[in-house]
Short mmCIF file of C-alpha atoms and ligand atoms in Angstrom, two decimals:
data_model
loop_
_atom_site.label_atom_id
_atom_site.label_comp_id
_atom_site.label_asym_id
_atom_site.label_seq_id
_atom_site.Cartn_x
_atom_site.Cartn_y
_atom_site.Cartn_z
CA MET C 1 183.94 -63.90 95.35
CA SER C 2 185.41 -65.03 98.66
CA ARG C 3 183.56 -67.29 101.04
CA THR C 4 185.07 -67.98 104.45
CA MET C 5 184.82 -71.68 105.14
CA LEU C 6 182.67 -72.81 108.06
CA ILE C 7 183.04 -76.00 110.07
CA ALA C 8 179.93 -76.59 112.15
CA GLY C 9 179.51 -79.24 114.84
CA ASN C 10 176.05 -80.70 115.37
CA TRP C 11 176.19 -82.48 118.71
CA LYS C 12 172.62 -83.77 118.28
CA MET C 13 171.16 -85.28 121.49
CA ASN C 14 174.50 -85.94 123.13
CA GLY C 15 176.20 -84.70 126.26
CA LEU C 16 175.53 -83.90 129.88
CA ALA C 17 176.94 -80.76 131.46
CA VAL C 18 180.33 -82.11 132.46
CA ASP C 19 181.16 -83.67 129.07
CA GLY C 20 179.69 -80.80 127.10
CA VAL C 21 181.66 -78.14 128.92
CA ALA C 22 184.88 -80.15 128.62
CA LEU C 23 184.32 -80.63 124.89
CA ALA C 24 183.53 -76.93 124.39
CA GLU C 25 186.64 -75.91 126.34
CA ALA C 26 188.82 -78.21 124.24
CA VAL C 27 187.35 -76.88 120.97
CA ALA C 28 187.77 -73.28 122.14
CA ALA C 29 191.36 -73.93 123.21
CA GLY C 30 192.28 -75.36 119.79
CA SER C 31 190.33 -72.85 117.74
CA SER C 32 193.03 -70.20 117.52
CA ALA C 33 195.11 -72.54 115.36
CA THR C 34 192.39 -72.79 112.68
CA LEU C 35 191.73 -70.41 109.80
CA CYS C 36 188.05 -71.13 109.03
CA ASP C 37 184.94 -70.07 110.91
CA LEU C 38 183.89 -72.52 113.62
CA LEU C 39 180.45 -73.22 115.04
CA VAL C 40 179.23 -75.55 117.76
CA CYS C 41 175.54 -76.49 118.09
CA PRO C 42 175.01 -78.29 121.40
CA PRO C 43 171.66 -79.62 122.64
CA ALA C 44 169.43 -76.86 124.02
CA THR C 45 170.17 -77.91 127.60
CA LEU C 46 173.86 -77.08 127.14
CA ILE C 47 173.71 -73.89 125.05
CA SER C 48 174.23 -71.60 128.01
CA ALA C 49 177.04 -73.60 129.62
CA VAL C 50 178.80 -74.16 126.30
CA GLY C 51 178.50 -70.46 125.49
CA ASN C 52 180.17 -69.62 128.79
CA ALA C 53 182.89 -72.22 128.24
CA MET C 54 183.71 -70.79 124.79
CA SER C 55 183.33 -67.11 125.62
CA GLY C 56 186.17 -65.00 124.29
CA SER C 57 187.09 -67.68 121.73
CA ARG C 58 186.43 -67.49 117.98
CA VAL C 59 183.91 -70.37 118.08
CA ALA C 60 180.32 -69.32 117.36
CA LEU C 61 177.35 -70.76 119.22
CA GLY C 62 174.27 -72.25 117.60
CA ALA C 63 171.17 -74.32 118.25
CA GLN C 64 169.75 -77.34 116.45
CA ASP C 65 166.17 -76.14 115.90
CA CYS C 66 163.75 -73.31 116.65
CA HIS C 67 160.00 -72.73 116.64
CA PRO C 68 158.60 -70.39 113.95
CA GLU C 69 156.82 -68.13 116.45
CA GLU C 70 158.36 -65.65 118.85
CA SER C 71 156.46 -66.84 121.94
CA GLY C 72 153.19 -68.46 122.92
CA ALA C 73 151.46 -71.69 123.87
CA HIS C 74 153.96 -74.19 122.41
CA THR C 75 154.95 -76.47 125.24
CA GLY C 76 158.52 -77.67 125.02
CA ASP C 77 159.47 -75.45 122.09
CA ILE C 78 162.13 -72.75 121.95
CA SER C 79 161.90 -69.61 119.80
CA ALA C 80 164.64 -68.02 117.75
CA GLU C 81 164.47 -64.96 120.02
CA MET C 82 165.15 -67.18 123.04
CA LEU C 83 168.22 -68.57 121.27
CA VAL C 84 169.51 -65.04 120.68
CA ASP C 85 168.89 -64.40 124.37
CA LEU C 86 171.19 -67.36 125.14
CA GLY C 87 173.95 -65.94 122.96
CA CYS C 88 173.38 -67.95 119.78
CA ASP C 89 174.32 -66.60 116.36
CA PHE C 90 173.20 -69.61 114.31
CA VAL C 91 170.42 -72.18 114.24
CA ILE C 92 170.18 -75.38 112.20
CA VAL C 93 166.76 -75.85 110.59
CA GLY C 94 165.36 -78.74 108.59
CA HIS C 95 167.91 -81.36 109.57
CA SER C 96 166.82 -84.68 108.06
CA GLU C 97 166.41 -86.16 111.54
CA ARG C 98 163.84 -83.47 112.32
CA ARG C 99 162.21 -83.82 108.92
CA ALA C 100 161.92 -87.60 109.62
CA ASP C 101 161.31 -87.73 113.40
CA HIS C 102 159.00 -84.69 113.59
CA GLY C 103 157.45 -84.72 110.13
CA GLU C 104 158.87 -81.29 109.28
CA SER C 105 157.83 -80.25 105.78
CA ASP C 106 159.61 -77.74 103.56
CA GLU C 107 156.93 -75.21 104.60
CA ALA C 108 157.78 -75.76 108.28
CA VAL C 109 161.48 -75.39 107.56
CA TYR C 110 160.81 -72.19 105.57
CA ALA C 111 158.91 -70.76 108.56
CA LYS C 112 161.72 -71.69 110.95
CA ALA C 113 164.34 -70.12 108.68
CA GLN C 114 162.20 -66.97 108.50
CA ALA C 115 161.97 -66.95 112.29
CA ALA C 116 165.74 -67.26 112.53
CA HIS C 117 166.16 -64.26 110.21
CA ARG C 118 163.54 -62.25 112.13
CA ALA C 119 165.51 -62.81 115.33
CA GLY C 120 168.86 -61.97 113.72
CA LEU C 121 170.21 -65.52 113.55
CA ILE C 122 172.00 -67.18 110.65
CA ALA C 123 169.89 -70.15 109.49
CA VAL C 124 171.71 -73.33 108.48
CA ILE C 125 169.09 -74.88 106.19
CA CYS C 126 169.58 -78.61 105.62
CA VAL C 127 168.60 -80.53 102.49
CA GLY C 128 169.47 -83.96 101.12
CA GLU C 129 168.08 -86.98 99.34
CA THR C 130 167.40 -90.48 100.67
CA GLU C 131 169.22 -93.49 99.30
CA ALA C 132 166.15 -94.58 97.31
CA GLU C 133 165.92 -91.11 95.77
CA ARG C 134 169.59 -91.20 94.75
CA ASP C 135 169.27 -94.73 93.36
CA GLY C 136 166.23 -93.56 91.42
CA GLY C 137 168.20 -90.72 89.83
CA GLN C 138 166.14 -88.14 91.73
CA ALA C 139 168.83 -86.64 93.99
CA GLU C 140 169.22 -83.32 92.17
CA ALA C 141 165.48 -82.84 91.69
CA VAL C 142 164.77 -83.61 95.37
CA VAL C 143 167.43 -81.18 96.59
CA ALA C 144 166.26 -78.42 94.22
CA CYS C 145 162.70 -78.95 95.42
CA GLN C 146 163.76 -78.81 99.11
CA ILE C 147 165.71 -75.61 98.47
CA GLY C 148 162.76 -74.12 96.60
CA GLY C 149 160.43 -74.90 99.50
CA SER C 150 162.71 -74.19 102.47
CA LEU C 151 164.74 -71.10 101.51
CA PRO C 152 162.91 -67.88 102.40
CA GLU C 153 162.33 -65.52 99.51
CA ASN C 154 164.14 -62.66 101.20
CA ALA C 155 167.06 -64.74 102.51
CA LYS C 156 170.46 -63.08 102.27
CA ALA C 157 173.82 -64.81 101.91
CA ALA C 158 174.82 -63.08 105.16
CA ASN C 159 172.06 -64.76 107.17
CA THR C 160 171.84 -68.11 105.40
CA VAL C 161 173.98 -71.22 105.03
CA ILE C 162 172.75 -74.26 103.11
CA ALA C 163 173.94 -77.74 104.11
CA TYR C 164 173.76 -80.66 101.71
CA GLU C 165 173.41 -83.80 103.79
CA PRO C 166 172.47 -86.96 101.87
CA VAL C 167 170.34 -88.88 104.39
CA TRP C 168 172.10 -92.17 103.62
CA ALA C 169 175.52 -90.65 104.43
CA ILE C 170 174.57 -89.41 107.91
CA GLY C 171 176.15 -91.48 110.66
CA SER C 172 176.73 -94.34 108.20
CA GLY C 173 180.43 -93.97 107.46
CA ARG C 174 179.52 -93.73 103.76
CA THR C 175 179.93 -90.60 101.65
CA PRO C 176 179.11 -89.77 98.04
CA THR C 177 182.09 -89.62 95.69
CA VAL C 178 183.83 -86.27 95.56
CA GLU C 179 182.55 -85.94 91.98
CA ASP C 180 178.97 -86.41 93.20
CA VAL C 181 179.43 -83.90 96.04
CA GLN C 182 180.90 -81.26 93.71
CA ALA C 183 178.16 -81.89 91.12
CA MET C 184 175.43 -81.52 93.75
CA HIS C 185 176.94 -78.34 95.20
CA ALA C 186 177.27 -76.80 91.72
CA HIS C 187 173.65 -77.74 91.09
CA MET C 188 172.63 -76.13 94.40
CA ARG C 189 174.48 -72.94 93.49
CA ALA C 190 172.77 -72.85 90.10
CA THR C 191 169.40 -73.47 91.80
CA VAL C 192 169.80 -70.55 94.21
CA SER C 193 171.20 -68.35 91.46
CA ALA C 194 167.97 -68.85 89.52
CA SER C 195 165.76 -68.06 92.53
CA HIS C 196 167.85 -65.55 94.51
CA GLY C 197 170.27 -64.08 91.97
CA THR C 198 173.95 -64.42 91.21
CA TYR C 199 175.18 -62.31 94.14
CA PHE C 200 173.43 -64.60 96.62
CA ALA C 201 174.68 -67.69 94.79
CA ASP C 202 178.29 -66.43 94.76
CA GLN C 203 178.28 -65.49 98.43
CA VAL C 204 176.17 -68.16 100.16
CA ARG C 205 178.08 -70.87 101.96
CA LEU C 206 177.22 -74.43 100.96
CA LEU C 207 178.29 -77.03 103.53
CA TYR C 208 178.60 -80.76 102.98
CA GLY C 209 177.48 -83.06 105.81
CA GLY C 210 177.36 -86.82 106.26
CA SER C 211 180.19 -88.90 107.74
CA VAL C 212 182.79 -86.13 107.50
CA LYS C 213 185.92 -87.30 109.36
CA PRO C 214 189.53 -86.11 109.58
CA GLY C 215 190.40 -88.78 106.99
CA ASN C 216 188.06 -87.56 104.24
CA ALA C 217 187.90 -83.84 105.08
CA SER C 218 190.83 -82.84 102.92
CA GLU C 219 189.32 -84.09 99.64
CA LEU C 220 185.79 -82.93 100.49
CA MET C 221 186.82 -79.47 101.71
CA GLY C 222 189.02 -78.97 98.66
CA LEU C 223 186.05 -79.03 96.26
CA THR C 224 185.26 -75.78 94.45
CA ASP C 225 181.67 -75.40 95.64
CA VAL C 226 182.08 -76.85 99.14
CA ASP C 227 182.46 -74.07 101.71
CA GLY C 228 182.71 -76.17 104.84
CA ALA C 229 181.12 -79.05 106.69
CA LEU C 230 178.28 -79.88 109.03
CA VAL C 231 179.79 -82.52 111.27
CA GLY C 232 177.84 -84.87 113.52
CA GLY C 233 179.68 -87.79 115.13
CA ALA C 234 183.20 -86.41 114.66
CA SER C 235 182.21 -83.13 116.33
CA LEU C 236 181.92 -84.99 119.64
CA VAL C 237 185.71 -85.49 119.73
CA ALA C 238 187.52 -82.14 119.96
CA GLY C 239 190.66 -83.43 118.23
CA ASP C 240 188.67 -84.80 115.27
CA PHE C 241 186.56 -81.65 114.92
CA LEU C 242 189.65 -79.45 114.99
CA ALA C 243 191.49 -81.76 112.56
CA ILE C 244 188.60 -81.37 110.10
CA ALA C 245 188.82 -77.60 110.53
CA GLY C 246 192.57 -77.87 109.94
CA HIS C 247 191.84 -78.97 106.37
CA CYS C 248 190.15 -75.66 105.60
CA SER C 249 191.99 -72.58 104.43
P1 PGA B 301 177.50 -87.40 110.85
O1 PGA B 301 176.22 -86.43 110.96
O2 PGA B 301 178.71 -86.52 110.68
O3 PGA B 301 177.52 -88.17 112.15
O4 PGA B 301 177.28 -88.27 109.66
C1 PGA B 301 176.10 -85.28 110.16
C2 PGA B 301 174.83 -84.54 110.50
O5 PGA B 301 173.79 -85.19 110.68
O6 PGA B 301 174.83 -83.30 110.59
#
Protein backbone atom coordinates (compact mmCIF):
# COMPACT_ATOMS: atom_id res chain seq x y z
CA MET A 1 0.00 0.00 0.00
CA SER A 2 1.41 3.40 -0.91
CA ARG A 3 -0.69 6.52 -0.99
CA THR A 4 0.85 9.73 -2.30
CA MET A 5 -0.05 12.54 0.06
CA LEU A 6 -2.21 15.37 -1.28
CA ILE A 7 -2.34 18.93 -0.01
CA ALA A 8 -5.38 20.70 -1.41
CA GLY A 9 -6.14 24.41 -1.12
CA ASN A 10 -9.78 25.47 -0.97
CA TRP A 11 -9.79 29.20 -1.64
CA LYS A 12 -13.56 29.39 -1.04
CA MET A 13 -15.10 32.73 -2.14
CA ASN A 14 -11.85 34.67 -2.04
CA GLY A 15 -9.78 36.48 -4.61
CA LEU A 16 -10.08 38.78 -7.59
CA ALA A 17 -8.02 38.18 -10.71
CA VAL A 18 -4.89 40.05 -9.67
CA ASP A 19 -4.57 38.41 -6.23
CA GLY A 20 -5.58 34.99 -7.48
CA VAL A 21 -3.04 34.93 -10.28
CA ALA A 22 -0.28 36.17 -7.97
CA LEU A 23 -1.13 33.49 -5.40
CA ALA A 24 -1.23 30.77 -8.06
CA GLU A 25 2.12 31.89 -9.48
CA ALA A 26 3.70 31.83 -6.03
CA VAL A 27 2.34 28.34 -5.29
CA ALA A 28 3.48 27.07 -8.69
CA ALA A 29 6.95 28.57 -8.20
CA GLY A 30 7.39 26.85 -4.82
CA SER A 31 5.83 23.55 -5.83
CA SER A 32 8.97 21.93 -7.23
CA ALA A 33 10.44 21.84 -3.73
CA THR A 34 7.58 19.69 -2.38
CA LEU A 35 7.22 15.91 -2.53
CA CYS A 36 3.44 15.49 -2.18
CA ASP A 37 0.69 16.07 -4.72
CA LEU A 38 -0.65 19.63 -4.71
CA LEU A 39 -4.08 20.93 -5.68
CA VAL A 40 -5.56 24.40 -5.80
CA CYS A 41 -9.33 24.97 -5.96
CA PRO A 42 -10.01 28.64 -6.73
CA PRO A 43 -13.48 30.18 -7.08
CA ALA A 44 -15.06 29.40 -10.46
CA THR A 45 -14.34 32.90 -11.73
CA LEU A 46 -10.59 32.30 -11.41
CA ILE A 47 -10.25 28.69 -12.58
CA SER A 48 -9.15 29.63 -16.07
CA ALA A 49 -6.67 32.34 -15.02
CA VAL A 50 -5.24 30.21 -12.22
CA GLY A 51 -4.88 27.27 -14.61
CA ASN A 52 -2.90 29.47 -16.99
CA ALA A 53 -0.76 30.84 -14.17
CA MET A 54 0.12 27.32 -12.98
CA SER A 55 0.49 25.67 -16.37
CA GLY A 56 3.60 23.53 -16.64
CA SER A 57 3.86 23.25 -12.84
CA ARG A 58 3.03 20.14 -10.79
CA VAL A 59 0.02 21.81 -9.11
CA ALA A 60 -3.34 20.33 -10.13
CA LEU A 61 -6.42 22.46 -10.71
CA GLY A 62 -9.81 21.88 -9.13
CA ALA A 63 -13.20 23.44 -8.51
CA GLN A 64 -15.27 23.78 -5.35
CA ASP A 65 -18.58 22.35 -6.58
CA CYS A 66 -20.37 21.01 -9.65
CA HIS A 67 -23.94 20.36 -10.77
CA PRO A 68 -25.03 16.71 -11.15
CA GLU A 69 -26.20 17.15 -14.74
CA GLU A 70 -24.10 17.62 -17.85
CA SER A 71 -26.01 20.63 -19.19
CA GLY A 72 -29.47 22.15 -19.16
CA ALA A 73 -31.72 24.77 -17.59
CA HIS A 74 -29.82 25.35 -14.32
CA THR A 75 -29.12 29.05 -14.14
CA GLY A 76 -25.86 29.87 -12.44
CA ASP A 77 -24.67 26.28 -12.15
CA ILE A 78 -21.56 24.70 -13.65
CA SER A 79 -21.32 21.07 -14.76
CA ALA A 80 -18.44 18.68 -14.21
CA GLU A 81 -17.91 18.56 -17.99
CA MET A 82 -17.50 22.34 -18.02
CA LEU A 83 -14.85 22.04 -15.31
CA VAL A 84 -12.95 19.50 -17.41
CA ASP A 85 -13.23 21.95 -20.30
CA LEU A 86 -11.48 24.54 -18.09
CA GLY A 87 -8.63 22.17 -17.33
CA CYS A 88 -9.75 20.87 -13.93
CA ASP A 89 -8.76 17.43 -12.68
CA PHE A 90 -10.54 17.59 -9.31
CA VAL A 91 -13.76 18.92 -7.81
CA ILE A 92 -14.71 19.27 -4.15
CA VAL A 93 -18.25 18.04 -3.41
CA GLY A 94 -20.28 18.15 -0.22
CA HIS A 95 -18.21 20.73 1.64
CA SER A 96 -19.98 21.51 4.92
CA GLU A 97 -20.47 25.12 3.82
CA ARG A 98 -22.44 23.89 0.81
CA ARG A 99 -24.30 21.32 2.89
CA ALA A 100 -25.26 24.17 5.29
CA ASP A 101 -25.67 27.17 2.94
CA HIS A 102 -27.35 25.28 0.08
CA GLY A 103 -29.06 22.47 1.96
CA GLU A 104 -27.07 19.80 0.12
CA SER A 105 -28.09 16.32 1.30
CA ASP A 106 -26.00 13.17 1.07
CA GLU A 107 -28.09 12.23 -1.99
CA ALA A 108 -27.16 15.51 -3.69
CA VAL A 109 -23.50 15.00 -2.85
CA TYR A 110 -23.67 11.41 -4.19
CA ALA A 111 -25.10 12.74 -7.47
CA LYS A 112 -22.38 15.39 -7.73
CA ALA A 113 -19.64 12.83 -7.05
CA GLN A 114 -21.15 10.60 -9.74
CA ALA A 115 -21.17 13.55 -12.14
CA ALA A 116 -17.52 14.20 -11.36
CA HIS A 117 -16.67 10.57 -12.14
CA ARG A 118 -18.76 10.63 -15.35
CA ALA A 119 -16.75 13.64 -16.54
CA GLY A 120 -13.40 12.10 -15.57
CA LEU A 121 -12.75 14.25 -12.51
CA ILE A 122 -11.47 13.14 -9.12
CA ALA A 123 -14.16 13.90 -6.52
CA VAL A 124 -13.03 15.20 -3.13
CA ILE A 125 -16.02 14.17 -1.01
CA CYS A 126 -16.27 16.06 2.29
CA VAL A 127 -17.77 14.72 5.51
CA GLY A 128 -17.64 15.82 9.14
CA GLU A 129 -19.67 16.19 12.29
CA THR A 130 -20.92 19.34 14.02
CA GLU A 131 -19.78 20.25 17.51
CA ALA A 132 -23.11 19.13 19.01
CA GLU A 133 -22.76 15.77 17.27
CA ARG A 134 -19.24 15.30 18.64
CA ASP A 135 -20.30 16.36 22.14
CA GLY A 136 -23.17 13.89 21.89
CA GLY A 137 -20.79 11.04 21.05
CA GLN A 138 -22.22 10.79 17.53
CA ALA A 139 -19.17 11.84 15.48
CA GLU A 140 -18.26 8.39 14.13
CA ALA A 141 -21.87 7.45 13.39
CA VAL A 142 -22.50 10.75 11.57
CA VAL A 143 -19.37 10.40 9.45
CA ALA A 144 -20.13 6.76 8.59
CA CYS A 145 -23.65 7.76 7.60
CA GLN A 146 -22.39 10.65 5.40
CA ILE A 147 -19.90 8.32 3.71
CA GLY A 148 -22.62 5.72 3.19
CA GLY A 149 -24.89 8.30 1.57
CA SER A 150 -22.35 10.36 -0.40
CA LEU A 151 -19.84 7.85 -1.79
CA PRO A 152 -20.97 6.43 -5.14
CA GLU A 153 -21.26 2.67 -5.26
CA ASN A 154 -18.85 2.36 -8.17
CA ALA A 155 -16.31 4.89 -6.86
CA LYS A 156 -12.67 3.93 -7.36
CA ALA A 157 -9.72 4.95 -5.20
CA ALA A 158 -8.23 6.52 -8.35
CA ASN A 159 -11.15 8.92 -8.81
CA THR A 160 -12.09 9.59 -5.20
CA VAL A 161 -10.61 11.37 -2.20
CA ILE A 162 -12.49 11.65 1.09
CA ALA A 163 -11.92 14.66 3.35
CA TYR A 164 -12.78 14.57 7.03
CA GLU A 165 -13.60 18.11 8.09
CA PRO A 166 -15.22 18.48 11.51
CA VAL A 167 -17.53 21.48 11.04
CA TRP A 168 -16.47 23.03 14.35
CA ALA A 169 -12.78 22.99 13.31
CA ILE A 170 -13.28 24.88 10.03
CA GLY A 171 -11.98 28.42 10.21
CA SER A 172 -12.09 28.30 14.02
CA GLY A 173 -8.43 27.77 14.87
CA ARG A 174 -9.47 24.65 16.80
CA THR A 175 -8.61 21.10 15.79
CA PRO A 176 -9.46 17.70 17.24
CA THR A 177 -6.64 15.98 19.13
CA VAL A 178 -4.31 13.94 16.96
CA GLU A 179 -5.70 10.84 18.69
CA ASP A 180 -9.23 11.82 17.64
CA VAL A 181 -8.15 12.53 14.04
CA GLN A 182 -6.34 9.19 13.74
CA ALA A 183 -9.28 7.35 15.32
CA MET A 184 -11.75 8.98 12.91
CA HIS A 185 -9.59 8.26 9.86
CA ALA A 186 -9.17 4.61 10.89
CA HIS A 187 -12.93 4.43 11.35
CA MET A 188 -13.45 5.96 7.88
CA ARG A 189 -11.08 3.42 6.34
CA ALA A 190 -12.93 0.58 8.06
CA THR A 191 -16.25 2.04 6.87
CA VAL A 192 -15.18 2.16 3.22
CA SER A 193 -13.55 -1.25 3.49
CA ALA A 194 -16.91 -2.70 4.49
CA SER A 195 -18.76 -0.99 1.61
CA HIS A 196 -16.13 -0.83 -1.15
CA GLY A 197 -13.63 -3.54 -0.26
CA THR A 198 -10.12 -3.66 1.14
CA TYR A 199 -8.35 -2.58 -2.06
CA PHE A 200 -10.37 0.65 -2.17
CA ALA A 201 -9.82 1.21 1.56
CA ASP A 202 -6.05 0.68 1.28
CA GLN A 203 -5.68 2.98 -1.72
CA VAL A 204 -8.14 5.82 -1.13
CA ARG A 205 -6.68 9.05 0.18
CA LEU A 206 -8.26 10.40 3.36
CA LEU A 207 -7.56 14.09 3.96
CA TYR A 208 -7.98 15.98 7.20
CA GLY A 209 -9.36 19.53 7.01
CA GLY A 210 -10.15 22.20 9.58
CA SER A 211 -7.69 24.85 10.78
CA VAL A 212 -4.63 23.15 9.28
CA LYS A 213 -1.68 25.55 9.59
CA PRO A 214 2.10 25.26 9.21
CA GLY A 215 2.30 24.94 13.01
CA ASN A 216 0.09 21.86 13.35
CA ALA A 217 0.68 20.22 9.96
CA SER A 218 3.61 18.11 11.06
CA GLU A 219 1.71 16.21 13.77
CA LEU A 220 -1.48 15.89 11.72
CA MET A 221 0.25 14.80 8.50
CA GLY A 222 2.33 12.26 10.40
CA LEU A 223 -0.73 10.20 11.39
CA THR A 224 -0.99 6.71 9.88
CA ASP A 225 -4.37 7.15 8.20
CA VAL A 226 -4.04 10.82 7.22
CA ASP A 227 -3.01 11.15 3.58
CA GLY A 228 -2.99 14.91 3.29
CA ALA A 229 -4.99 18.02 4.07
CA LEU A 230 -7.79 20.15 2.73
CA VAL A 231 -6.68 23.65 3.64
CA GLY A 232 -8.91 26.72 3.69
CA GLY A 233 -7.57 29.92 5.27
CA ALA A 234 -3.89 28.95 5.14
CA SER A 235 -4.15 28.17 1.42
CA LEU A 236 -4.59 31.90 0.74
CA VAL A 237 -0.97 32.55 1.76
CA ALA A 238 1.45 30.80 -0.61
CA GLY A 239 4.19 30.47 2.02
CA ASP A 240 1.81 28.85 4.53
CA PHE A 241 0.33 26.48 1.95
CA LEU A 242 3.77 25.40 0.79
CA ALA A 243 5.00 25.06 4.39
CA ILE A 244 2.10 22.68 5.09
CA ALA A 245 3.06 20.70 1.98
CA GLY A 246 6.65 20.68 3.24
CA HIS A 247 5.53 18.51 6.16
CA CYS A 248 4.45 15.74 3.79
CA SER A 249 6.77 13.07 2.49
P1 LIG B 1 -9.88 26.16 7.21
O1 LIG B 1 -10.94 25.56 6.17
O2 LIG B 1 -8.53 25.57 6.87
O3 LIG B 1 -9.93 27.65 7.00
O4 LIG B 1 -10.32 25.75 8.58
C1 LIG B 1 -10.88 24.21 5.77
C2 LIG B 1 -11.97 23.93 4.76
O5 LIG B 1 -13.11 24.39 4.95
O6 LIG B 1 -11.73 23.24 3.76
